[in-house]
CSV table of C-alpha atoms and ligand atoms in Angstrom, one decimal:
chain,number,residue,atom,x,y,z
L,680,MET,CA,-10.0,18.7,-31.5
L,681,PRO,CA,-9.8,19.5,-27.6
L,682,THR,CA,-8.7,17.0,-25.3
L,683,THR,CA,-11.6,15.7,-23.2
L,684,VAL,CA,-11.4,14.3,-20.1
L,685,SER,CA,-12.6,10.2,-21.4
L,686,ASP,CA,-8.9,10.9,-23.5
L,687,ALA,CA,-6.6,11.4,-20.2
L,688,LEU,CA,-4.1,8.7,-20.7
L,689,ILE,CA,-2.1,9.3,-16.7
L,690,ILE,CA,1.7,6.8,-17.2
L,691,THR,CA,3.6,6.9,-14.0
L,692,ILE,CA,7.0,6.0,-14.4
L,693,ASP,CA,8.5,5.8,-10.5
L,694,GLY,CA,11.5,4.0,-9.1
L,695,PRO,CA,15.3,5.6,-7.2
L,696,ALA,CA,18.2,7.2,-8.6
L,697,GLY,CA,20.6,5.5,-11.7
L,698,THR,CA,16.7,3.6,-12.8
L,699,GLY,CA,17.1,5.0,-16.9
L,700,LYS,CA,13.6,6.6,-15.1
L,701,SER,CA,13.7,10.2,-17.1
L,702,THR,CA,15.3,8.1,-20.8
L,703,VAL,CA,12.9,5.7,-20.5
L,704,ALA,CA,9.6,8.4,-20.1
L,705,ALA,CA,11.2,10.8,-23.0
L,706,GLY,CA,11.3,8.0,-24.7
L,707,LEU,CA,7.9,5.9,-23.9
L,708,ALA,CA,6.2,9.5,-23.8
L,709,ARG,CA,7.8,10.5,-27.4
L,710,ARG,CA,6.4,7.2,-28.7
L,711,LEU,CA,2.8,7.4,-27.8
L,712,GLY,CA,2.7,10.8,-28.1
L,713,LEU,CA,1.8,12.6,-24.8
L,714,ALA,CA,3.9,15.4,-22.6
L,715,ARG,CA,6.1,14.3,-20.3
L,716,LEU,CA,6.8,15.5,-16.9
L,717,ASP,CA,10.3,15.5,-14.6
L,718,THR,CA,8.6,16.2,-11.2
L,719,GLY,CA,12.3,15.2,-10.2
L,720,ALA,CA,13.4,18.5,-12.1
L,721,MET,CA,10.4,20.4,-9.8
L,722,TYR,CA,12.0,20.1,-7.0
L,723,ARG,CA,15.6,19.7,-7.9
L,724,THR,CA,13.8,24.2,-8.6
L,725,VAL,CA,13.4,24.4,-5.3
L,726,ALA,CA,16.6,23.3,-3.8
L,727,LEU,CA,17.5,25.9,-6.3
L,728,ILE,CA,15.7,28.7,-5.3
L,729,ALA,CA,17.3,27.5,-1.3
L,730,VAL,CA,20.7,27.4,-2.9
L,731,ARG,CA,21.2,30.9,-4.3
L,732,ALA,CA,19.2,32.3,-1.2
L,733,GLN,CA,22.0,30.8,0.6
L,734,ILE,CA,18.4,29.2,2.7
L,735,ASP,CA,19.3,25.8,5.0
L,736,PRO,CA,17.2,23.4,4.3
L,737,ALA,CA,15.7,22.4,8.4
L,738,ASP,CA,14.8,26.2,7.8
L,739,THR,CA,10.8,24.9,6.1
L,740,PRO,CA,9.2,29.0,7.1
L,741,ALA,CA,12.1,30.3,5.0
L,742,LEU,CA,11.6,28.0,2.7
L,743,LEU,CA,8.1,28.5,1.7
L,744,ALA,CA,8.7,32.0,1.8
L,745,ALA,CA,10.8,31.4,-0.8
L,746,LEU,CA,8.9,29.3,-2.3
L,747,ALA,CA,6.0,32.0,-2.6
L,748,ALA,CA,8.2,34.2,-3.8
L,749,HIS,CA,8.9,32.9,-7.1
L,750,GLU,CA,6.9,31.1,-9.9
L,751,LEU,CA,7.9,27.8,-10.6
L,752,TYR,CA,6.1,26.2,-14.2
L,753,PHE,CA,7.2,23.8,-16.0
L,754,ASP,CA,6.2,23.5,-19.7
L,755,CYS,CA,5.3,19.6,-21.2
L,756,THR,CA,4.4,21.9,-24.3
L,757,VAL,CA,8.0,22.0,-25.4
L,758,ASP,CA,10.3,18.1,-25.9
L,759,PRO,CA,11.9,18.0,-24.0
L,760,PRO,CA,9.3,19.6,-21.9
L,761,VAL,CA,10.8,23.4,-19.8
L,762,MET,CA,10.8,24.0,-16.3
L,763,SER,CA,11.0,27.5,-15.3
L,764,LEU,CA,11.9,29.9,-12.1
L,765,ASP,CA,10.8,33.3,-12.7
L,766,GLY,CA,11.3,32.4,-17.0
L,767,GLU,CA,14.5,31.1,-17.1
L,768,ASP,CA,14.8,27.8,-18.6
L,769,VAL,CA,16.6,26.7,-14.9
L,770,GLU,CA,17.8,22.9,-16.7
L,771,PRO,CA,21.3,24.5,-16.5
L,772,HIS,CA,21.4,24.8,-12.9
L,773,ILE,CA,19.2,22.0,-11.3
L,774,ARG,CA,22.0,18.9,-12.3
L,775,SER,CA,24.8,20.2,-10.1
L,776,ALA,CA,26.5,18.2,-7.6
L,777,ARG,CA,25.7,21.0,-5.5
L,778,ILE,CA,21.7,20.2,-5.9
L,779,GLY,CA,21.7,16.9,-5.5
L,780,GLU,CA,23.8,17.6,-2.1
L,781,VAL,CA,20.4,19.3,-1.0
L,782,VAL,CA,17.7,18.0,-2.8
L,783,SER,CA,16.1,15.1,-1.1
L,784,GLU,CA,16.4,16.6,2.1
L,785,ILE,CA,14.5,19.3,0.8
L,786,ALA,CA,11.9,16.3,-0.7
L,787,ALA,CA,11.5,15.3,2.7
L,788,VAL,CA,9.6,18.4,3.8
L,789,PRO,CA,5.7,18.0,4.0
L,790,GLU,CA,5.0,21.2,3.3
L,791,ILE,CA,7.2,21.1,-0.5
L,792,ARG,CA,5.8,18.1,-1.0
L,793,ARG,CA,2.3,19.7,-0.7
L,794,ALA,CA,2.8,22.2,-2.9
L,795,MET,CA,4.7,20.4,-5.6
L,796,VAL,CA,2.2,17.6,-5.1
L,797,HIS,CA,-0.1,20.7,-6.2
L,798,MET,CA,1.8,21.7,-9.1
L,799,GLN,CA,1.8,18.3,-10.4
L,800,GLN,CA,-1.8,17.9,-10.4
L,801,ALA,CA,-2.9,21.4,-11.9
L,802,THR,CA,-0.5,20.1,-15.1
L,803,ALA,CA,-2.0,16.7,-15.6
L,804,ARG,CA,-5.1,18.4,-15.5
L,805,ALA,CA,-3.5,20.9,-18.3
L,806,HIS,CA,-1.7,18.0,-19.9
L,807,PRO,CA,-4.7,15.0,-19.5
L,808,ARG,CA,-1.8,12.8,-21.5
L,809,LEU,CA,1.0,11.9,-19.5
L,810,VAL,CA,4.1,10.1,-18.7
L,811,SER,CA,4.8,11.6,-15.4
L,812,GLU,CA,8.1,10.7,-13.0
L,813,GLY,CA,9.1,10.7,-10.2
L,814,ARG,CA,9.6,8.5,-6.4
L,815,ASP,CA,5.4,9.3,-6.3
L,816,GLN,CA,3.4,9.8,-9.2
L,817,GLY,CA,2.0,6.3,-8.5
L,818,SER,CA,1.4,6.0,-4.9
L,819,VAL,CA,0.0,9.0,-3.7
L,820,VAL,CA,-0.3,12.0,-6.6
L,821,PHE,CA,-1.8,10.0,-9.4
L,822,PRO,CA,-3.3,6.5,-7.9
L,823,ASP,CA,-6.1,6.6,-10.6
L,824,ALA,CA,-3.4,6.6,-12.7
L,825,GLN,CA,-4.3,2.9,-16.0
L,826,VAL,CA,-1.4,2.2,-15.9
L,827,ARG,CA,1.9,2.9,-12.7
L,828,PHE,CA,5.6,1.8,-13.3
L,829,TYR,CA,7.4,1.0,-11.3
L,830,LEU,CA,11.8,0.9,-12.8
L,831,THR,CA,14.2,-0.6,-10.3
L,832,ALA,CA,18.2,-1.9,-11.1
L,833,ASP,CA,20.8,-3.6,-9.4
L,834,PRO,CA,22.4,-1.1,-6.7
L,835,ASN,CA,26.1,-1.8,-9.0
L,836,GLU,CA,24.7,-1.1,-11.8
L,837,ARG,CA,23.2,2.0,-10.7
L,838,VAL,CA,26.4,3.3,-10.0
L,839,ARG,CA,28.1,2.9,-13.5
L,840,ARG,CA,24.5,4.1,-15.4
L,841,ARG,CA,25.3,7.2,-13.3
L,842,VAL,CA,28.8,7.2,-13.7
L,843,ALA,CA,28.6,7.3,-17.2
L,844,GLN,CA,26.1,9.7,-17.1
L,845,LEU,CA,28.2,12.2,-15.7
L,846,GLU,CA,31.5,11.6,-17.9
L,847,ALA,CA,29.5,12.0,-21.0
L,848,ASP,CA,28.3,15.6,-19.4
L,849,GLY,CA,32.6,15.4,-18.6
L,850,ALA,CA,32.5,15.8,-15.5
L,851,SER,CA,35.4,13.5,-14.0
L,852,VAL,CA,34.3,10.9,-11.3
L,853,ASP,CA,35.2,8.6,-8.2
L,854,ALA,CA,32.8,5.9,-9.0
L,855,ALA,CA,32.7,5.2,-5.3
L,856,LYS,CA,31.6,8.5,-4.1
L,857,VAL,CA,28.8,8.0,-6.4
L,858,ALA,CA,28.1,4.5,-5.5
L,859,ALA,CA,28.3,7.2,-1.8
L,860,GLU,CA,25.8,9.8,-2.8
L,861,ILE,CA,23.5,7.9,-4.5
L,862,ASP,CA,23.2,5.3,-1.5
L,863,HIS,CA,22.5,8.3,1.3
L,864,ARG,CA,19.8,9.2,-1.1
L,865,ASP,CA,17.9,5.7,-1.5
L,866,ALA,CA,18.5,6.2,2.5
L,867,LEU,CA,16.8,10.1,2.4
L,868,ASP,CA,14.4,9.2,0.5
L,869,ALA,CA,13.2,5.4,1.3
L,870,GLY,CA,13.0,6.1,5.3
L,871,ARG,CA,11.1,10.2,4.6
L,872,ASP,CA,7.7,10.3,6.7
L,873,THR,CA,6.3,12.3,4.4
L,874,SER,CA,5.5,10.3,0.5
L,875,PRO,CA,8.6,7.3,1.2
L,876,LEU,CA,9.6,6.0,-2.2
L,877,ARG,CA,7.6,2.8,-2.9
L,878,CYS,CA,6.8,0.6,-5.8
L,879,PRO,CA,2.8,1.7,-5.6
L,880,ASP,CA,-0.4,-0.6,-5.2
L,881,GLY,CA,-0.9,-1.9,-8.6
L,882,ALA,CA,2.5,-1.0,-10.3
L,883,VAL,CA,4.1,-3.0,-12.6
L,884,GLU,CA,7.4,-3.5,-11.2
L,885,VAL,CA,10.2,-3.7,-14.7
L,886,ASP,CA,14.1,-4.7,-13.1
L,887,THR,CA,15.6,-3.0,-15.8
L,888,THR,CA,19.1,-4.5,-15.7
L,889,GLY,CA,21.3,-5.7,-18.1
L,890,MET,CA,18.6,-4.1,-19.9
L,891,SER,CA,19.2,-1.7,-22.7
L,892,ILE,CA,17.2,1.8,-22.8
L,893,ASP,CA,15.5,0.9,-25.5
L,894,ASP,CA,15.0,-2.1,-24.2
L,895,VAL,CA,12.8,-0.7,-21.4
L,896,ILE,CA,10.7,1.3,-23.1
L,897,ASP,CA,10.1,-1.4,-25.4
L,898,ALA,CA,8.5,-3.7,-23.0
L,899,LEU,CA,6.5,-0.3,-21.2
L,900,GLU,CA,5.1,0.6,-24.7
L,901,ARG,CA,4.0,-3.5,-25.5
L,902,THR,CA,2.7,-3.5,-21.3
L,903,VAL,CA,0.6,-0.3,-22.3
L,904,ARG,CA,-0.9,-0.6,-25.3
L,905,GLU,CA,-2.4,-4.2,-23.8
L,906,THR,CA,-2.8,-2.3,-20.8
L,907,VAL,CA,-5.8,0.6,-22.8
L,908,GLY,CA,-5.5,-0.6,-26.0
L,909,SER,CA,-7.4,1.8,-28.4
L,910,ALA,CA,-6.8,4.9,-25.7
L,911,CYS,CA,-3.1,5.1,-26.9
O,267,DC,O1,14.8,12.3,-10.5
O,267,DC,P1,15.4,13.3,-9.6
O,267,DC,O2,17.2,12.4,-9.6
O,267,DC,O3,15.7,13.9,-10.4
O,267,DC,O4,14.7,13.4,-8.2
O,267,DC,C1,15.4,14.4,-7.4
O,267,DC,C2,15.2,14.4,-5.7
O,267,DC,O5,13.9,15.1,-5.7
O,267,DC,C3,15.0,12.8,-5.4
O,267,DC,O6,16.4,12.8,-3.8
O,267,DC,C4,13.8,12.5,-5.0
O,267,DC,C5,13.3,13.2,-5.0
O,267,DC,N1,12.0,13.7,-5.4
O,267,DC,C6,10.6,13.5,-5.1
O,267,DC,O7,10.5,12.7,-3.3
O,267,DC,N2,9.5,12.4,-5.8
O,267,DC,C7,9.2,13.2,-6.7
O,267,DC,N3,8.1,12.7,-7.2
O,267,DC,C8,10.2,13.5,-7.1
O,267,DC,C9,12.0,13.6,-7.1
């Protein structure tokens, strides 16, 4: 049976890096049978376009021209979802240190944000039962989402998690450098003029310090089921 508007269920998860958002969003989407949107992957793909074309992130006209020349597509119909650029699955390229260095600067450009928000809302129209994860999903992109979460964690724990993740990916890691990068990214994401990182009004704030990923998914699932009942 086709999905109707009345079946729509949007859940947003926002928060800074290292709070486990992506893993939690994936787990929650699986448990509830919802599609998942990783909006950070979209900004990372724009950063990949800029890096490949050697565009200065401060050169907004060049960034916009490059964005217009490519096709970005987020495929929610597969698990895990696939972010593609002109048909290429870019997942192997968008998590690199180089992309991490430029993505926050690119995500601060209002015109780029406008284009991404448009794409995110179009994705939700096509997949109205969705967990969407990012920095502005509950505050700007889906302010009417049925359930909005904001995840936080103690800064030291966020660094530990990020180091563990990088080491699991086979990287050799300097924890002090990781801490400095997280601080820098937080400052850019929370300090920008357009859609800065904020706890959305009415969001359920979850401090994930000391919680396992499964504990966090359990807590969010409970809240969703209590809030929307039979809608999930
Ligand atoms: O969640 P992430 O690390 O993949 O995000 C990459 C960058 O994109 C990070 O600097 C925050 C930014 N971002 C954003 O500004 N808005 C979003 N909705 C998602 C990510």
